[in-house]
Amino acid sequence: MTLPKTADIVIIGGGCMGASVAYHLAQRGAGKIVLLEREKFLGMGSTGRNAGGVRHQFSTEVNVRLSLFSLDVFARFEELFGVSAGYHPIGYLFLLTTPSEVAIFQANLAMQQRLGVTNARYLAPHEIASLVPHVNLDGVLGATFCPTDGLADPNSVTQGYASAARKLGAQIEMETLVTGIVTERGRVAAVETNRGSLATRVIVNCAGPWAAHIGAMAGLAIPIVPVRRQFFVTDALPQIPRAHPMTIEFATSLYFHPEGAGLLVGMANPREQPGDTYAIDEAFHWQTLERALYRLPLLEHARVARQIAGLYEVTPDAHPILAPARALEGFYIAAGFSGHGFQHAPATGQVMSELVLDGAARTIDVTMLDLERFAEGRLVREVNVV
Ligand SMILES: Cc1cc2nc3c(=O)[nH]c(=O)nc-3n(C[C@H](O)[C@H](O)[C@H](O)COP(=O)(O)OP(=O)(O)OC[C@H]3O[C@@H](n4cnc5c(N)ncnc54)[C@H](O)[C@@H]3O)c2cc1C
């Protein structure tokens, strides 16, 4: 098969974002849409290495709005796309161990409830103990809990969007490495690949942790860096019910949730430097295991079955860039989700289709998520990063 010579819109990157953007543009009848992915399969980047958590509990209004839209889609995914998103509303439980965390999370709760997350609530220690009786609550002052947060399956969501996009006429070109971007008089003109050149006037950069490389090809500085995060999955742990909430010790970012018959356990290494290795940091694995055993002593009955490392796509304020680049007409960015992007894939496709086709996002106001905020000092910091 040869690569098409022209396209109305080229999407770079075949993760959950590229697939969702392709679907939403195709659904609007946006012309000839071509998605380019360098790997043999979709979802081989961060999408294929994530923990599957989906939540409403964020610290900024825009993230809560992106979640409200997206979790509603996950709940109805089978009805919409014929395949289940694997949405399991087991809830997210944030364990808080300092008075300042309690104050911040209570203020965030008020904001979340005002926006419509009405079932999110604060729990006192005795309520936490009855919800998660196996968890060691030493030093825990309180928690926030939202029962409609939970888990979903990134692979099913990506494939669901991709096959719906294909049915609507979008072309998905695998094993197609983008090597360059041609610009003419301040606007996008073509994409160069290992399979030839593709003329286009619109590019959507959905390259996840590699979005800055794609930006550099177009002469744009996009402040997104890849940062390794790792987790492990245990073999069976029948003592933990499958509906056990995703539990997070916010101060350390230790988190665990049911996965198959076992548990998925992760923690962020605050000393991790940017880089794009998938190698497991064994020393940090042991630190994670030690902390997990402290919070969940039952873990000593399970064995580590597998370890996985992936890349967060980190911006300076932990918010994505969902915007056109002002310096280059026709170049759009949907990247930099800073470790919580999968859950915002449905809303991202929706708002990017509006930005490209209507010139502004109508469904959710994302004007503050522009590229220029970094140079102009208008950062919108998300503190609730796991
Ligand atoms: C350990 C870990 C745990 C996570 N847990 C969660 C979670 O619980 N919940 C959540 O919502 N999010 C989570 N995330 C974050 C989430 O995985 C990402 O935000 C999301 O997958 C980003 O999707 P994407 O499509 O933008 O990027 P990706 O999935 O990385 O897709 C980008 C694609 O671009 C392709 N590409 C790059 N360069 C080129 C090129 N030159 N030419 C062609 N193709 C190219 C890549 O091959 C890749 O397939 C986690 C991430 C990690 C690493």
Short mmCIF file of C-alpha atoms and ligand atoms in Angstrom, two decimals:
data_model
loop_
_atom_site.label_atom_id
_atom_site.label_comp_id
_atom_site.label_asym_id
_atom_site.label_seq_id
_atom_site.Cartn_x
_atom_site.Cartn_y
_atom_site.Cartn_z
CA MET A 1 0.00 0.00 0.00
CA THR A 2 1.32 3.45 -0.83
CA LEU A 3 0.85 6.44 1.40
CA PRO A 4 -1.74 8.95 0.18
CA LYS A 5 -0.16 12.03 -1.43
CA THR A 6 -2.57 14.51 0.16
CA ALA A 7 -4.84 14.82 3.18
CA ASP A 8 -7.06 17.52 4.62
CA ILE A 9 -5.90 16.67 8.13
CA VAL A 10 -2.92 14.61 9.30
CA ILE A 11 -2.89 13.27 12.87
CA ILE A 12 0.51 12.24 14.18
CA GLY A 13 0.41 9.47 16.81
CA GLY A 14 -1.81 6.42 17.22
CA GLY A 15 -2.42 6.36 20.96
CA CYS A 16 -5.76 7.01 22.66
CA MET A 17 -5.56 10.72 21.72
CA GLY A 18 -4.84 10.25 18.03
CA ALA A 19 -7.63 7.67 17.75
CA SER A 20 -10.16 9.87 19.55
CA VAL A 21 -9.20 12.96 17.53
CA ALA A 22 -9.48 10.95 14.27
CA TYR A 23 -12.93 9.69 15.23
CA HIS A 24 -14.29 13.10 16.26
CA LEU A 25 -12.99 14.79 13.10
CA ALA A 26 -14.31 12.01 10.87
CA GLN A 27 -17.66 12.12 12.62
CA ARG A 28 -17.87 15.82 11.72
CA GLY A 29 -17.15 15.01 8.04
CA ALA A 30 -13.86 16.92 8.11
CA GLY A 31 -12.61 15.59 4.75
CA LYS A 32 -9.72 13.23 4.16
CA ILE A 33 -8.20 12.36 7.52
CA VAL A 34 -4.96 10.36 7.75
CA LEU A 35 -3.47 9.17 11.05
CA LEU A 36 0.23 8.27 11.02
CA GLU A 37 1.71 5.86 13.59
CA ARG A 38 5.29 4.60 13.51
CA GLU A 39 4.61 1.32 15.33
CA LYS A 40 2.98 -1.81 13.92
CA PHE A 41 -0.01 -1.52 16.27
CA LEU A 42 -1.98 1.28 17.89
CA GLY A 43 -1.49 2.09 21.56
CA MET A 44 2.17 1.09 21.80
CA GLY A 45 3.22 4.33 23.52
CA SER A 46 1.97 5.57 26.92
CA THR A 47 -1.53 4.34 26.12
CA GLY A 48 -0.33 0.72 26.28
CA ARG A 49 1.57 1.19 29.54
CA ASN A 50 -0.88 2.95 31.80
CA ALA A 51 -2.73 2.06 34.95
CA GLY A 52 -6.24 2.61 33.58
CA GLY A 53 -7.41 4.98 36.30
CA VAL A 54 -10.26 7.40 35.55
CA ARG A 55 -11.40 10.05 38.01
CA HIS A 56 -13.25 13.28 38.57
CA GLN A 57 -11.06 14.32 41.49
CA PHE A 58 -8.78 17.01 40.08
CA SER A 59 -7.77 20.39 41.48
CA THR A 60 -8.70 22.57 38.49
CA GLU A 61 -12.06 23.25 36.89
CA VAL A 62 -10.87 22.46 33.39
CA ASN A 63 -9.64 18.99 34.39
CA VAL A 64 -12.91 18.25 36.22
CA ARG A 65 -14.87 19.30 33.12
CA LEU A 66 -12.68 17.12 30.86
CA SER A 67 -13.39 14.22 33.27
CA LEU A 68 -17.15 14.81 33.45
CA PHE A 69 -17.40 14.64 29.67
CA SER A 70 -15.03 11.66 29.32
CA LEU A 71 -16.32 9.40 32.13
CA ASP A 72 -19.84 9.81 30.80
CA VAL A 73 -18.57 8.55 27.42
CA PHE A 74 -16.75 5.59 29.05
CA ALA A 75 -19.98 4.60 30.81
CA ARG A 76 -21.86 4.62 27.45
CA PHE A 77 -18.98 3.42 25.25
CA GLU A 78 -20.54 0.09 24.29
CA GLU A 79 -23.79 1.76 23.27
CA LEU A 80 -21.84 4.34 21.23
CA PHE A 81 -19.07 2.18 19.74
CA GLY A 82 -20.17 -1.44 20.12
CA VAL A 83 -17.32 -2.34 22.46
CA SER A 84 -17.12 -1.90 26.22
CA ALA A 85 -14.63 0.61 27.62
CA GLY A 86 -14.26 -1.69 30.63
CA TYR A 87 -15.43 1.08 32.92
CA HIS A 88 -15.53 -0.14 36.53
CA PRO A 89 -16.62 2.57 38.96
CA ILE A 90 -14.74 1.25 41.99
CA GLY A 91 -14.04 4.78 43.25
CA TYR A 92 -10.83 6.66 43.98
CA LEU A 93 -9.88 7.08 47.64
CA PHE A 94 -7.27 9.76 48.39
CA LEU A 95 -5.70 9.21 51.83
CA LEU A 96 -4.61 12.52 53.37
CA THR A 97 -1.93 12.69 56.03
CA THR A 98 -1.34 16.40 56.67
CA PRO A 99 -3.67 19.26 57.66
CA SER A 100 -2.72 21.20 54.52
CA GLU A 101 -3.65 18.24 52.28
CA VAL A 102 -7.00 18.04 54.08
CA ALA A 103 -7.65 21.76 53.50
CA ILE A 104 -6.70 21.59 49.81
CA PHE A 105 -8.75 18.46 49.12
CA GLN A 106 -11.78 19.87 50.93
CA ALA A 107 -11.60 23.03 48.82
CA ASN A 108 -11.25 20.89 45.68
CA LEU A 109 -14.26 18.82 46.75
CA ALA A 110 -16.39 21.95 46.97
CA MET A 111 -15.30 22.94 43.45
CA GLN A 112 -15.93 19.40 42.09
CA GLN A 113 -19.40 19.32 43.66
CA ARG A 114 -20.23 22.75 42.25
CA LEU A 115 -19.36 21.47 38.75
CA GLY A 116 -21.64 18.44 39.14
CA VAL A 117 -19.54 15.71 40.78
CA THR A 118 -22.21 15.48 43.44
CA ASN A 119 -21.24 12.08 44.85
CA ALA A 120 -17.65 13.02 45.77
CA ARG A 121 -17.34 13.31 49.55
CA TYR A 122 -15.02 13.66 52.54
CA LEU A 123 -14.51 10.63 54.80
CA ALA A 124 -13.42 10.63 58.44
CA PRO A 125 -10.99 7.87 59.55
CA HIS A 126 -13.72 5.53 60.88
CA GLU A 127 -15.56 5.73 57.52
CA ILE A 128 -12.33 4.99 55.64
CA ALA A 129 -11.72 1.97 57.88
CA SER A 130 -15.07 0.47 57.03
CA LEU A 131 -14.53 1.09 53.28
CA VAL A 132 -10.99 -0.37 53.12
CA PRO A 133 -10.55 -2.57 56.21
CA HIS A 134 -7.23 -4.06 55.02
CA VAL A 135 -5.49 -0.71 54.65
CA ASN A 136 -3.23 0.50 57.45
CA LEU A 137 -4.57 3.98 58.29
CA ASP A 138 -1.78 5.09 60.65
CA GLY A 139 -1.33 8.84 60.30
CA VAL A 140 -4.33 9.22 58.00
CA LEU A 141 -6.37 12.31 58.97
CA GLY A 142 -9.15 11.87 56.41
CA ALA A 143 -9.83 11.05 52.78
CA THR A 144 -11.83 12.09 49.77
CA PHE A 145 -13.82 9.48 47.90
CA CYS A 146 -15.75 9.57 44.63
CA PRO A 147 -17.60 6.32 43.85
CA THR A 148 -17.93 7.03 40.12
CA ASP A 149 -14.15 7.30 39.69
CA GLY A 150 -12.56 3.98 38.82
CA LEU A 151 -10.94 2.04 36.01
CA ALA A 152 -11.31 1.68 32.25
CA ASP A 153 -9.42 -0.17 29.53
CA PRO A 154 -7.14 2.01 27.35
CA ASN A 155 -6.77 -0.62 24.65
CA SER A 156 -10.52 -1.11 24.13
CA VAL A 157 -11.07 2.65 24.07
CA THR A 158 -8.29 3.23 21.52
CA GLN A 159 -9.45 0.36 19.28
CA GLY A 160 -13.08 1.49 19.64
CA TYR A 161 -12.28 5.01 18.46
CA ALA A 162 -9.95 3.78 15.70
CA SER A 163 -12.45 1.37 14.19
CA ALA A 164 -15.25 3.96 14.36
CA ALA A 165 -12.92 6.47 12.64
CA ARG A 166 -12.07 3.93 9.90
CA LYS A 167 -15.77 3.22 9.30
CA LEU A 168 -16.26 6.96 8.78
CA GLY A 169 -13.49 6.99 6.16
CA ALA A 170 -10.39 7.97 8.16
CA GLN A 171 -7.19 6.23 7.05
CA ILE A 172 -4.84 4.84 9.68
CA GLU A 173 -1.32 4.25 8.38
CA MET A 174 0.85 2.04 10.59
CA GLU A 175 4.66 1.72 10.48
CA THR A 176 4.79 5.28 9.21
CA LEU A 177 7.46 7.33 10.93
CA VAL A 178 7.12 11.10 10.69
CA THR A 179 10.58 12.47 9.91
CA GLY A 180 9.91 16.10 9.01
CA ILE A 181 7.35 18.86 8.62
CA VAL A 182 7.39 21.25 5.69
CA THR A 183 6.12 24.77 6.24
CA GLU A 184 5.46 27.53 3.71
CA ARG A 185 4.90 31.21 4.51
CA GLY A 186 4.06 30.57 8.17
CA ARG A 187 1.73 27.64 7.67
CA VAL A 188 1.81 23.85 7.51
CA ALA A 189 2.40 22.46 4.00
CA ALA A 190 3.39 18.78 4.24
CA VAL A 191 4.47 15.91 6.45
CA GLU A 192 7.53 13.84 5.51
CA THR A 193 7.67 10.19 6.46
CA ASN A 194 9.71 7.04 5.86
CA ARG A 195 7.05 6.21 3.23
CA GLY A 196 7.08 9.50 1.38
CA SER A 197 5.59 12.95 1.67
CA LEU A 198 1.99 13.88 2.40
CA ALA A 199 0.73 17.38 1.52
CA THR A 200 -1.66 18.86 4.09
CA ARG A 201 -2.72 22.19 5.55
CA VAL A 202 -3.60 20.81 9.01
CA ILE A 203 -1.56 18.69 11.43
CA VAL A 204 -2.71 17.52 14.87
CA ASN A 205 0.27 16.55 17.04
CA CYS A 206 -0.86 13.60 19.22
CA ALA A 207 2.63 12.19 19.73
CA GLY A 208 2.39 11.92 23.53
CA PRO A 209 5.84 11.89 25.20
CA TRP A 210 7.40 12.59 21.78
CA ALA A 211 5.25 15.63 21.01
CA ALA A 212 8.20 17.99 21.52
CA HIS A 213 10.19 16.17 18.78
CA ILE A 214 7.32 16.67 16.37
CA GLY A 215 7.09 20.33 17.40
CA ALA A 216 10.83 20.78 16.80
CA MET A 217 10.39 19.46 13.24
CA ALA A 218 8.06 22.42 12.69
CA GLY A 219 10.35 24.90 14.47
CA LEU A 220 8.13 25.04 17.58
CA ALA A 221 9.31 24.74 21.18
CA ILE A 222 6.76 22.54 22.97
CA PRO A 223 7.62 22.09 26.67
CA ILE A 224 6.70 18.42 27.09
CA VAL A 225 9.26 15.98 28.49
CA PRO A 226 9.04 12.20 28.84
CA VAL A 227 9.43 11.02 32.45
CA ARG A 228 9.52 7.34 33.39
CA ARG A 229 6.88 5.96 35.75
CA GLN A 230 6.68 2.31 36.75
CA PHE A 231 4.28 -0.02 38.46
CA PHE A 232 3.97 -3.72 39.18
CA VAL A 233 1.14 -6.22 39.11
CA THR A 234 0.88 -9.06 41.62
CA ASP A 235 -0.48 -12.56 41.21
CA ALA A 236 -3.79 -13.47 42.88
CA LEU A 237 -4.71 -11.72 46.12
CA PRO A 238 -8.20 -13.10 46.86
CA GLN A 239 -8.42 -11.30 50.22
CA ILE A 240 -8.86 -8.00 48.37
CA PRO A 241 -12.34 -7.62 46.83
CA ARG A 242 -12.37 -6.81 43.10
CA ALA A 243 -14.39 -3.69 43.86
CA HIS A 244 -11.75 -2.36 46.27
CA PRO A 245 -11.31 1.37 45.54
CA MET A 246 -8.24 2.72 43.81
CA THR A 247 -6.39 3.84 46.96
CA ILE A 248 -3.80 6.62 46.91
CA GLU A 249 -1.56 7.81 49.71
CA PHE A 250 -1.34 11.35 48.37
CA ALA A 251 1.86 12.38 50.20
CA THR A 252 3.95 9.64 48.55
CA SER A 253 1.70 9.04 45.52
CA LEU A 254 1.65 5.33 46.33
CA TYR A 255 -1.43 3.86 44.68
CA PHE A 256 -3.00 0.42 44.27
CA HIS A 257 -6.11 -1.05 42.71
CA PRO A 258 -7.40 -4.48 41.74
CA GLU A 259 -6.01 -5.78 38.43
CA GLY A 260 -7.10 -9.19 37.20
CA ALA A 261 -6.97 -11.47 40.22
CA GLY A 262 -4.19 -9.43 41.82
CA LEU A 263 -3.28 -5.84 42.52
CA LEU A 264 -1.61 -3.10 40.45
CA VAL A 265 0.76 -1.03 42.59
CA GLY A 266 2.65 2.11 41.60
CA MET A 267 4.41 5.15 43.03
CA ALA A 268 6.04 8.22 41.49
CA ASN A 269 9.78 8.68 41.97
CA PRO A 270 10.21 12.39 42.77
CA ARG A 271 13.87 12.14 41.74
CA GLU A 272 13.16 10.69 38.27
CA GLN A 273 14.83 12.81 35.57
CA PRO A 274 13.36 13.29 32.07
CA GLY A 275 14.36 10.55 29.61
CA ASP A 276 12.72 7.93 27.49
CA THR A 277 13.85 4.63 28.95
CA TYR A 278 11.49 1.74 29.67
CA ALA A 279 14.07 -0.04 31.85
CA ILE A 280 12.82 -0.93 35.34
CA ASP A 281 14.53 0.94 38.19
CA GLU A 282 14.91 -1.99 40.58
CA ALA A 283 15.99 0.17 43.55
CA PHE A 284 12.85 2.26 43.22
CA HIS A 285 10.76 -0.87 42.76
CA TRP A 286 11.91 -2.01 46.22
CA GLN A 287 11.03 1.38 47.71
CA THR A 288 7.56 1.10 46.20
CA LEU A 289 7.13 -2.43 47.50
CA GLU A 290 8.23 -1.40 50.98
CA ARG A 291 5.76 1.49 51.12
CA ALA A 292 2.99 -0.67 49.71
CA LEU A 293 3.60 -3.33 52.39
CA TYR A 294 3.32 -0.61 55.04
CA ARG A 295 -0.07 0.58 53.78
CA LEU A 296 -1.36 -2.86 52.78
CA PRO A 297 0.35 -5.54 54.90
CA LEU A 298 -1.71 -8.25 53.15
CA LEU A 299 0.52 -7.78 50.12
CA GLU A 300 3.04 -10.11 51.72
CA HIS A 301 0.74 -12.95 50.58
CA ALA A 302 1.19 -12.09 46.90
CA ARG A 303 4.10 -12.25 44.50
CA VAL A 304 5.15 -9.69 41.91
CA ALA A 305 3.98 -11.11 38.57
CA ARG A 306 5.19 -8.36 36.23
CA GLN A 307 6.72 -4.90 36.21
CA ILE A 308 5.93 -2.21 33.66
CA ALA A 309 7.56 1.14 32.92
CA GLY A 310 6.07 3.82 30.71
CA LEU A 311 6.45 7.51 30.04
CA TYR A 312 4.47 10.38 31.47
CA GLU A 313 4.30 13.33 29.05
CA VAL A 314 5.00 16.15 31.44
CA THR A 315 4.39 19.88 31.03
CA PRO A 316 5.56 22.55 33.52
CA ASP A 317 2.04 22.91 34.98
CA ALA A 318 0.82 19.29 34.64
CA HIS A 319 -1.92 20.35 32.21
CA PRO A 320 -2.08 19.36 28.56
CA ILE A 321 -1.75 21.67 25.58
CA LEU A 322 -5.03 21.58 23.65
CA ALA A 323 -4.61 24.34 21.10
CA PRO A 324 -3.38 25.60 17.76
CA ALA A 325 0.19 26.94 17.74
CA ARG A 326 -0.07 30.69 17.20
CA ALA A 327 3.28 30.80 15.38
CA LEU A 328 2.38 28.21 12.73
CA GLU A 329 -1.00 28.20 11.04
CA GLY A 330 -2.52 24.76 10.69
CA PHE A 331 -0.49 23.14 13.50
CA TYR A 332 -2.51 21.86 16.48
CA ILE A 333 -1.32 20.17 19.67
CA ALA A 334 -3.15 17.62 21.83
CA ALA A 335 -0.44 16.40 24.17
CA GLY A 336 1.24 16.87 27.55
CA PHE A 337 -1.37 15.20 29.76
CA SER A 338 1.24 14.70 32.49
CA GLY A 339 0.22 11.21 33.53
CA HIS A 340 -3.57 11.40 33.48
CA GLY A 341 -4.37 11.62 29.80
CA PHE A 342 -6.10 8.36 29.01
CA GLN A 343 -9.14 9.38 31.01
CA HIS A 344 -9.41 12.63 29.04
CA ALA A 345 -9.21 11.05 25.58
CA PRO A 346 -12.95 11.37 24.81
CA ALA A 347 -13.09 15.08 25.72
CA THR A 348 -9.81 15.73 23.91
CA GLY A 349 -11.18 14.37 20.63
CA GLN A 350 -14.28 16.48 21.02
CA VAL A 351 -12.52 19.77 21.80
CA MET A 352 -9.79 19.27 19.19
CA SER A 353 -12.40 18.66 16.47
CA GLU A 354 -14.06 21.93 17.48
CA LEU A 355 -10.75 23.83 17.52
CA VAL A 356 -9.81 22.56 14.05
CA LEU A 357 -13.23 22.91 12.42
CA ASP A 358 -14.86 25.81 14.27
CA GLY A 359 -11.85 27.80 15.44
CA ALA A 360 -12.85 27.49 19.12
CA ALA A 361 -13.87 24.76 21.55
CA ARG A 362 -17.56 25.04 22.46
CA THR A 363 -18.09 21.93 24.62
CA ILE A 364 -15.41 22.81 27.21
CA ASP A 365 -13.51 26.08 27.51
CA VAL A 366 -9.85 25.14 26.98
CA THR A 367 -8.54 28.59 26.09
CA MET A 368 -6.23 28.51 29.14
CA LEU A 369 -4.54 25.34 27.77
CA ASP A 370 -2.79 27.17 24.93
CA LEU A 371 0.88 26.65 24.03
CA GLU A 372 1.79 30.28 24.61
CA ARG A 373 0.90 30.20 28.34
CA PHE A 374 4.37 28.86 29.17
CA ALA A 375 6.29 31.70 27.48
CA GLU A 376 3.80 34.25 28.81
CA GLY A 377 3.81 32.97 32.41
CA ARG A 378 0.11 31.99 32.57
CA LEU A 379 0.55 28.52 34.06
CA VAL A 380 -2.55 26.64 35.32
CA ARG A 381 -1.13 24.23 37.89
CA GLU A 382 -2.79 20.86 38.57
CA VAL A 383 -1.70 19.66 42.02
CA ASN A 384 -3.61 16.41 42.06
CA VAL A 385 -1.06 14.41 40.05
CA VAL A 386 -0.51 10.76 40.94
C1 LIG B 1 2.95 4.18 34.15
C2 LIG B 1 1.83 5.04 33.63
C3 LIG B 1 0.59 5.04 34.28
C4 LIG B 1 -0.45 5.85 33.82
N1 LIG B 1 -1.66 5.77 34.42
C5 LIG B 1 -2.69 6.50 33.95
C6 LIG B 1 -3.98 6.39 34.53
O1 LIG B 1 -4.18 5.63 35.49
N2 LIG B 1 -4.98 7.13 34.00
C7 LIG B 1 -4.80 7.98 32.95
O2 LIG B 1 -5.75 8.64 32.53
N3 LIG B 1 -3.58 8.10 32.38
C8 LIG B 1 -2.54 7.39 32.85
N4 LIG B 1 -1.30 7.51 32.28
C9 LIG B 1 -1.10 8.53 31.23
C10 LIG B 1 -1.61 8.09 29.89
O3 LIG B 1 -1.10 6.82 29.58
C11 LIG B 1 -1.21 9.11 28.81
O4 LIG B 1 -1.56 10.41 29.23
C12 LIG B 1 -1.92 8.82 27.49
O5 LIG B 1 -1.78 7.47 27.13
C13 LIG B 1 -1.37 9.70 26.40
O6 LIG B 1 -1.90 9.23 25.18
P1 LIG B 1 -1.34 9.78 23.82
O7 LIG B 1 -2.17 9.19 22.74
O8 LIG B 1 -1.22 11.26 23.90
O9 LIG B 1 0.18 9.26 23.77
P2 LIG B 1 0.78 7.83 23.34
O10 LIG B 1 -0.09 6.72 23.74
O11 LIG B 1 2.19 7.79 23.81
O12 LIG B 1 0.74 7.90 21.77
C14 LIG B 1 1.67 8.67 21.03
C15 LIG B 1 1.98 7.89 19.78
O13 LIG B 1 2.77 8.70 18.90
C16 LIG B 1 3.61 7.82 18.18
N5 LIG B 1 4.72 8.60 17.62
C17 LIG B 1 5.64 9.31 18.31
N6 LIG B 1 6.52 9.88 17.45
C18 LIG B 1 6.12 9.53 16.20
C19 LIG B 1 6.62 9.81 14.89
N7 LIG B 1 7.74 10.56 14.70
N8 LIG B 1 5.98 9.29 13.81
C20 LIG B 1 4.86 8.53 13.98
N9 LIG B 1 4.35 8.23 15.20
C21 LIG B 1 4.97 8.73 16.30
C22 LIG B 1 4.06 6.83 19.22
O14 LIG B 1 4.55 5.64 18.64
C23 LIG B 1 2.79 6.63 20.04
O15 LIG B 1 2.05 5.49 19.63
C24 LIG B 1 -0.24 6.71 32.70
C25 LIG B 1 1.00 6.71 32.04
C26 LIG B 1 2.02 5.88 32.49
C27 LIG B 1 3.33 5.89 31.77
#
